[in-house]
mmCIF file of C-alpha atoms in Angstrom:
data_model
loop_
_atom_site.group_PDB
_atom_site.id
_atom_site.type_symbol
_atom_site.label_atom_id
_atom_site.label_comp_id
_atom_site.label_asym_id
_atom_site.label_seq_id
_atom_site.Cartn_x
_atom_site.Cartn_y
_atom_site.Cartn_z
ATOM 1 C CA UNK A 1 113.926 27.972 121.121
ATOM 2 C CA UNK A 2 115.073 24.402 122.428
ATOM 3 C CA UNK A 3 118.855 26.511 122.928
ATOM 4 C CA UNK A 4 117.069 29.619 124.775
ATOM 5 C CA UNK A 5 115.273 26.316 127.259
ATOM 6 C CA UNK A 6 118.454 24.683 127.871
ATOM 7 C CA UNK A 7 119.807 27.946 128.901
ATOM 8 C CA UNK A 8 117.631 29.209 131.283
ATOM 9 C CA UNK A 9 117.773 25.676 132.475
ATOM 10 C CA UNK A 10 121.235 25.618 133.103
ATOM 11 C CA UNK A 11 121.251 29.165 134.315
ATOM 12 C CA UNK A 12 118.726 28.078 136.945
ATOM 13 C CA UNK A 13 120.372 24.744 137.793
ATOM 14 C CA UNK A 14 123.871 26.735 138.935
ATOM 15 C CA UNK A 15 122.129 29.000 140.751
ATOM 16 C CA UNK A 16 120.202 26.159 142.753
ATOM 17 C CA UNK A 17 123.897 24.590 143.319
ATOM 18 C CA UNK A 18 125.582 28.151 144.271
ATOM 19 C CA UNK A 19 122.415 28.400 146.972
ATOM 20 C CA UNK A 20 122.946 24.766 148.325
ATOM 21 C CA UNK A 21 126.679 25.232 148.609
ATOM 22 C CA UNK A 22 125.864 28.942 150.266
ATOM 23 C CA UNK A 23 123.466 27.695 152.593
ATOM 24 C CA UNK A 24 124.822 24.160 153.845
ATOM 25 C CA UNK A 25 128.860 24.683 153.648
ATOM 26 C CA UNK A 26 129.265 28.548 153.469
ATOM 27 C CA UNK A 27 130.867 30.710 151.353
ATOM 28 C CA UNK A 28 133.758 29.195 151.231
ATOM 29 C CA UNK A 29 132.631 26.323 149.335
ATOM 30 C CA UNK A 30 131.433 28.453 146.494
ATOM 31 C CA UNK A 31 134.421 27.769 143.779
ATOM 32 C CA UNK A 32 133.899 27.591 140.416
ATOM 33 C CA UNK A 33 134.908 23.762 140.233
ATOM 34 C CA UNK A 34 132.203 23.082 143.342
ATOM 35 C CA UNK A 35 129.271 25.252 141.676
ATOM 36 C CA UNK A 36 129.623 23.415 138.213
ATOM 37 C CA UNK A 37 129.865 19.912 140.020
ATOM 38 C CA UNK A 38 125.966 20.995 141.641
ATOM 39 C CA UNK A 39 125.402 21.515 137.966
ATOM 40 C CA UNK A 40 126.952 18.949 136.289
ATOM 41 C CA UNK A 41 128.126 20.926 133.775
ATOM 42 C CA UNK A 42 131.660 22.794 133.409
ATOM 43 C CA UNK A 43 133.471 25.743 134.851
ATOM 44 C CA UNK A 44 133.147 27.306 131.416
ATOM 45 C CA UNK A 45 129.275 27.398 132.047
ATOM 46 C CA UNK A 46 129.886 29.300 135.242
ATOM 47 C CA UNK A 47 131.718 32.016 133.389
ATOM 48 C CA UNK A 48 129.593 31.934 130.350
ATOM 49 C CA UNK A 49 125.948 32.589 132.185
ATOM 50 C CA UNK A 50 127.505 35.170 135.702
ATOM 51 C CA UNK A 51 130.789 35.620 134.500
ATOM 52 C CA UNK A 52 132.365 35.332 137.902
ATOM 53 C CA UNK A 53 131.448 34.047 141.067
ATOM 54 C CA UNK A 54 130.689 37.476 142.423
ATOM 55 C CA UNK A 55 128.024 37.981 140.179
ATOM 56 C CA UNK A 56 127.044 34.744 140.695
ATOM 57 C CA UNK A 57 126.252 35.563 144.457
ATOM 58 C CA UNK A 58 124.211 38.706 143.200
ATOM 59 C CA UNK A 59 122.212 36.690 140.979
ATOM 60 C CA UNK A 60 121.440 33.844 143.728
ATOM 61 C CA UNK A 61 119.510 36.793 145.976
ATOM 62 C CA UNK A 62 118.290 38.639 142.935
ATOM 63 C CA UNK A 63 116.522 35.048 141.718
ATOM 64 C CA UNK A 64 115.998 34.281 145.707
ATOM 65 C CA UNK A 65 113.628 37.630 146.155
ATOM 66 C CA UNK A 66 112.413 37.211 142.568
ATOM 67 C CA UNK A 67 110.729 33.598 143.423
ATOM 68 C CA UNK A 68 109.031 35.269 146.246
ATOM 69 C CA UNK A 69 107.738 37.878 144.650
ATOM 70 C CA UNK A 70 106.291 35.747 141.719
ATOM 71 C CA UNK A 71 104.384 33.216 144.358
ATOM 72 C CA UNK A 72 103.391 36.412 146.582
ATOM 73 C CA UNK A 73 101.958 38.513 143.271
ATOM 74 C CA UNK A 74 99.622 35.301 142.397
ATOM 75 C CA UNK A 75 97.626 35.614 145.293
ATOM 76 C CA UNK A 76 96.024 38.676 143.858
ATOM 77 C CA UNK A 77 93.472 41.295 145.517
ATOM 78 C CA UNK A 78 89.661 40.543 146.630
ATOM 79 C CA UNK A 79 87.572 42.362 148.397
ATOM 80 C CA UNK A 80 88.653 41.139 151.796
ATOM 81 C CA UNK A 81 92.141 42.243 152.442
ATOM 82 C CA UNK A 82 92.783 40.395 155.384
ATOM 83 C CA UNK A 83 92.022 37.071 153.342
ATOM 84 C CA UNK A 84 94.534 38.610 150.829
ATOM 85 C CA UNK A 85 97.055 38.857 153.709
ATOM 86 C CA UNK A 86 96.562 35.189 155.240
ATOM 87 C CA UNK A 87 96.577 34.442 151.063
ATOM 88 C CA UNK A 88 100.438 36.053 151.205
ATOM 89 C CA UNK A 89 101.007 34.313 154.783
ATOM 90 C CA UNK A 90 100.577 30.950 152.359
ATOM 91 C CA UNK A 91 102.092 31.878 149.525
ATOM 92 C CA UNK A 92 105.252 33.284 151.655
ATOM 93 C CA UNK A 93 105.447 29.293 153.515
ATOM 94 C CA UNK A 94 105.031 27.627 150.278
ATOM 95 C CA UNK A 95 107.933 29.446 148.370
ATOM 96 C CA UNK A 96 110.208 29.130 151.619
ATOM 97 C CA UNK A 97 109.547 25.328 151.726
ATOM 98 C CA UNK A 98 109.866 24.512 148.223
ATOM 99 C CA UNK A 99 112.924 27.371 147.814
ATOM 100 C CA UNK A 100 115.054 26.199 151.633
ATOM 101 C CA UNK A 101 118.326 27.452 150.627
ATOM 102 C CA UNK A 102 117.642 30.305 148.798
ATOM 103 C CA UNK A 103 115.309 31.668 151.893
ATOM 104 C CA UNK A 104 118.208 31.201 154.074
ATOM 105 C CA UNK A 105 120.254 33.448 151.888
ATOM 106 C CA UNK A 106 118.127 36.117 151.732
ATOM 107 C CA UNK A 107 117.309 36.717 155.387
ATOM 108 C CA UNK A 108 120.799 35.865 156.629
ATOM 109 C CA UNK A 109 120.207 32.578 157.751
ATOM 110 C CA UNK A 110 123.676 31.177 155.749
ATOM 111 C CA UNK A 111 126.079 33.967 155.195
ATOM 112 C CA UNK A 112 127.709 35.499 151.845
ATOM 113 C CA UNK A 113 130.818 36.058 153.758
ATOM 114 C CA UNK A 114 133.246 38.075 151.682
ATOM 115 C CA UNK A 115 130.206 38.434 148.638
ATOM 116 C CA UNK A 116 127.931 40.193 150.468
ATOM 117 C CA UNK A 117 128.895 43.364 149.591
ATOM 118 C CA UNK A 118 128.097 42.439 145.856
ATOM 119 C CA UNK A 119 124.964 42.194 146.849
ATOM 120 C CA UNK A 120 122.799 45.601 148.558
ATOM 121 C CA UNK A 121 121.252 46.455 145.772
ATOM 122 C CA UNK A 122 119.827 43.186 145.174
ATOM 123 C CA UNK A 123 119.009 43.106 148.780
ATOM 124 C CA UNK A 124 117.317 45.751 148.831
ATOM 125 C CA UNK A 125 115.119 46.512 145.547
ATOM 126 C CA UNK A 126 114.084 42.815 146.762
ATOM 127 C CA UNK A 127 112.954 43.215 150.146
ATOM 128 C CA UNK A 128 111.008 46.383 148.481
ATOM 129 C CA UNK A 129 109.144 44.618 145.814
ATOM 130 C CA UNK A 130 108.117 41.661 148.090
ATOM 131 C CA UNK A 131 107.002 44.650 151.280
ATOM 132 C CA UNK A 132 105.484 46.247 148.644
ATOM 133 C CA UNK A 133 103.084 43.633 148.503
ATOM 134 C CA UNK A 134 102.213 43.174 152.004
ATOM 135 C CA UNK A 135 101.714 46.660 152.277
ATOM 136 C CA UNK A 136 99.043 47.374 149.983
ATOM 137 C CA UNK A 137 96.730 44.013 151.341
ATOM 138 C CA UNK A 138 97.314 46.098 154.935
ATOM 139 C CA UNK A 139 96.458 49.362 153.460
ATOM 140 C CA UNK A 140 93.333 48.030 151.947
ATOM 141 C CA UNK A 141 92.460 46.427 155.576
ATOM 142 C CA UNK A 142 93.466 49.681 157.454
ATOM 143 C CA UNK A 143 90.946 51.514 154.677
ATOM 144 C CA UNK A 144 88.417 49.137 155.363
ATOM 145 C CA UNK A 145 88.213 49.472 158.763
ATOM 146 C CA UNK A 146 89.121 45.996 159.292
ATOM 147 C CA UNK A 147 92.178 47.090 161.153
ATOM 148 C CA UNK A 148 92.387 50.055 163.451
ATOM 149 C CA UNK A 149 94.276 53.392 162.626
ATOM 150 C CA UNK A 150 97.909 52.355 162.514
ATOM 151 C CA UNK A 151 100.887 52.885 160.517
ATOM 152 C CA UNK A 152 100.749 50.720 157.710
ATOM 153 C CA UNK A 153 104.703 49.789 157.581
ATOM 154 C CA UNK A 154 104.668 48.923 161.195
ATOM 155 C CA UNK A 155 101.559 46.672 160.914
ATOM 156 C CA UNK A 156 103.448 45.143 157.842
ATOM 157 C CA UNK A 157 106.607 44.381 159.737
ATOM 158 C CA UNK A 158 104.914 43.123 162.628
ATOM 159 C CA UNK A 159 103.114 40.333 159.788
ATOM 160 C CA UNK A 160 106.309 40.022 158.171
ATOM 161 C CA UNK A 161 108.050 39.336 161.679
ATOM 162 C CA UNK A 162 104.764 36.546 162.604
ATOM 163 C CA UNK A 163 105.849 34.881 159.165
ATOM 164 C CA UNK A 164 109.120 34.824 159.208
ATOM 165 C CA UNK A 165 109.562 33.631 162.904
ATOM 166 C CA UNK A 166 107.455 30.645 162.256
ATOM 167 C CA UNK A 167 109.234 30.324 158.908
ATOM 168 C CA UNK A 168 112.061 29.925 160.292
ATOM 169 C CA UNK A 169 111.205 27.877 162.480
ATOM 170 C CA UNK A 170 109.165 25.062 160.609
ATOM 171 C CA UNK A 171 112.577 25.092 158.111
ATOM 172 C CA UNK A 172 114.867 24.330 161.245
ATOM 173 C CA UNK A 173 112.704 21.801 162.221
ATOM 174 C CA UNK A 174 111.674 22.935 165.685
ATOM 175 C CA UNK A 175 108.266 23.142 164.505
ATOM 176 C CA UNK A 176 107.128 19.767 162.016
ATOM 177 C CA UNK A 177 104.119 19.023 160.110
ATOM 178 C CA UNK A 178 101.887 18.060 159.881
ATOM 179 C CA UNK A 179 99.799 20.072 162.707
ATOM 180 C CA UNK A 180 101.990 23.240 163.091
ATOM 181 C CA UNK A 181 100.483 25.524 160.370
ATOM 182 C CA UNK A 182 96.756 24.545 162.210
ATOM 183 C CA UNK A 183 98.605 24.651 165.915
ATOM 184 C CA UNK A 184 100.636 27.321 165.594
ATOM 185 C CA UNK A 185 100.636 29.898 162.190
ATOM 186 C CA UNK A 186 96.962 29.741 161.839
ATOM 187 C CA UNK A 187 96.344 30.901 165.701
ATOM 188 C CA UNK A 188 99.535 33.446 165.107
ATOM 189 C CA UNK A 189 97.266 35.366 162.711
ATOM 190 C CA UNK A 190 94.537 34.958 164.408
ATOM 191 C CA UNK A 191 95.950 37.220 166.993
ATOM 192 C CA UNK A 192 97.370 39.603 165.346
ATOM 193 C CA UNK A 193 94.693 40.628 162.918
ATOM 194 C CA UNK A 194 92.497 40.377 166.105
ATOM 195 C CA UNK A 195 95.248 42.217 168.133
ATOM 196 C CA UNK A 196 95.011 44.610 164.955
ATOM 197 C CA UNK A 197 91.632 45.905 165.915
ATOM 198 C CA UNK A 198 89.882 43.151 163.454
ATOM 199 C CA UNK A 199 86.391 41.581 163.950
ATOM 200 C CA UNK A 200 87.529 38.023 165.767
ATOM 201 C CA UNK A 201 84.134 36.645 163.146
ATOM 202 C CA UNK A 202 85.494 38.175 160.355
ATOM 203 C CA UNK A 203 89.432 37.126 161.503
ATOM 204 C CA UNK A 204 88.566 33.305 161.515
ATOM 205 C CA UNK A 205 86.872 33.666 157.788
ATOM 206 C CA UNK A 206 89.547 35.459 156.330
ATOM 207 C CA UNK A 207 92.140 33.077 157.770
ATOM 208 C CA UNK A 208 90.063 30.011 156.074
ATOM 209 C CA UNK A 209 92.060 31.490 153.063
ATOM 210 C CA UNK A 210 95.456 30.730 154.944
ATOM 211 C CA UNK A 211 94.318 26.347 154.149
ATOM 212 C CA UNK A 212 95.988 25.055 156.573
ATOM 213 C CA UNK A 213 95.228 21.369 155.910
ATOM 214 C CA UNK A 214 96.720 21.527 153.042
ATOM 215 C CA UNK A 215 100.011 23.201 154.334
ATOM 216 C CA UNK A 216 99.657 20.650 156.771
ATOM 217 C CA UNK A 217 99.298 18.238 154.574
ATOM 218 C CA UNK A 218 102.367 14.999 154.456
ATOM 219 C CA UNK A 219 104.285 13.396 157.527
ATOM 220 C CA UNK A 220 107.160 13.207 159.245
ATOM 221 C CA UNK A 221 108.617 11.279 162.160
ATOM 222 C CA UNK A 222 108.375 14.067 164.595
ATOM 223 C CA UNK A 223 105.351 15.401 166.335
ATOM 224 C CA UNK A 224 104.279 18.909 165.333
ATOM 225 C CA UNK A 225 105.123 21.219 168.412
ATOM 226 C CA UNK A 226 102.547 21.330 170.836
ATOM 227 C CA UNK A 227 101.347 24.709 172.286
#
């Protein structure tokens, strides 16, 4: 048991150093040598857990969508689905903030450079999974009536698009905490699940579910972006 722990933890410790090298030095920094250095272990540990460093690169955005997924699943259902959604808008933010290089992998941000085409299927199964989630939360809302008529994969990308702008964002440091999740993501929503056909009452209860003191919560030196 102890062996199968030290394992996964080692397994898990290269791909956090592939996903720093990936996102702050590019592709060409991922070697072997520079990948077992993150880890502190040795090249043979590279080989022995991916095999090569192409797999490697398709298990960084495998484990990259596979995070997300997990934090996104254990917001579960209720019976208000637009709650549920502002509960995915949270879970999304935490994941990206706690997971930085990884996130910029899988949306492009840092680039796979010659790897990326080890990689589609990954890509792609992932972005399903994670969708899949969003969708049914906006299905439930359109069903509800909470939401107008709609296409439920459009409404979905346009949340998806609100969450990863400000995502992306907030990572690049043009927007800082604490303040922007209350100045800025919180009054996002707010418009589109108004803008969505939603009850502007019910909007600001379900969004209570977003908590954005505590994703406000800590400091830095910068003031949050004003709007």
């Amino acid at each position: 048991m102890a062996r199968t722990r030290d394992s996964h933890h080692m397994r898990q410790k290269l791909l956090d150093g592939a996903a720093r090298l990936l996102a702050e030095e590019g592709p060409a920094a991922l070697t072997t040598r520079r990948v077992a250095a993150e880890a502190s272990t040795s090249t043979m540990a590279v080989y022995t857990h991916f095999g090569s460093i192409a797999t490697l690169v398709e298990a960084v955005v495998e484990e990259a969508f596979t995070r997300l997924a997990e934090a996104m699943a254990s917001v579960g259902s209720t019976d208000d689905p637009v709650a549920d959604i502002a509960g995915l808008t949270r879970a999304y933010l935490t994941n990206a903030r706690a997971n930085g290089n990884l996130y910029a992998i899988m949306f492009g941000a840092a680039s796979l450079g010659p790897y990326r085409r080890h990689a589609p299927d990954e890509l792609r199964i992932g972005r399903a999974e994670t969708f899949g989630l969003v969708l049914e939360a906006v299905q439930r809302a359109l069903d509800d009536g909470r939401f107008r008529p709609a296409s439920p994969v459009r409404v979905a990308t346009q949340w998806w698009s609100a969450i990863h702008g400000y995502t992306m964002l907030e990572l690049g440091g043009y927007i800082t905490r604490p303040g922007g999740v209350a100045k800025v993501l919180a009054p996002l929503l707010e418009s589109l699940f108004i803008g969505l056909g939603d009850d502007p009452a019910a909007t600001l209860r379900s969004i209570a579910q977003l908590d954005s003191g505590a994703l406000d919560g800590g400091t830095q030196d910068q003031p949050p972006l004003e709007t």
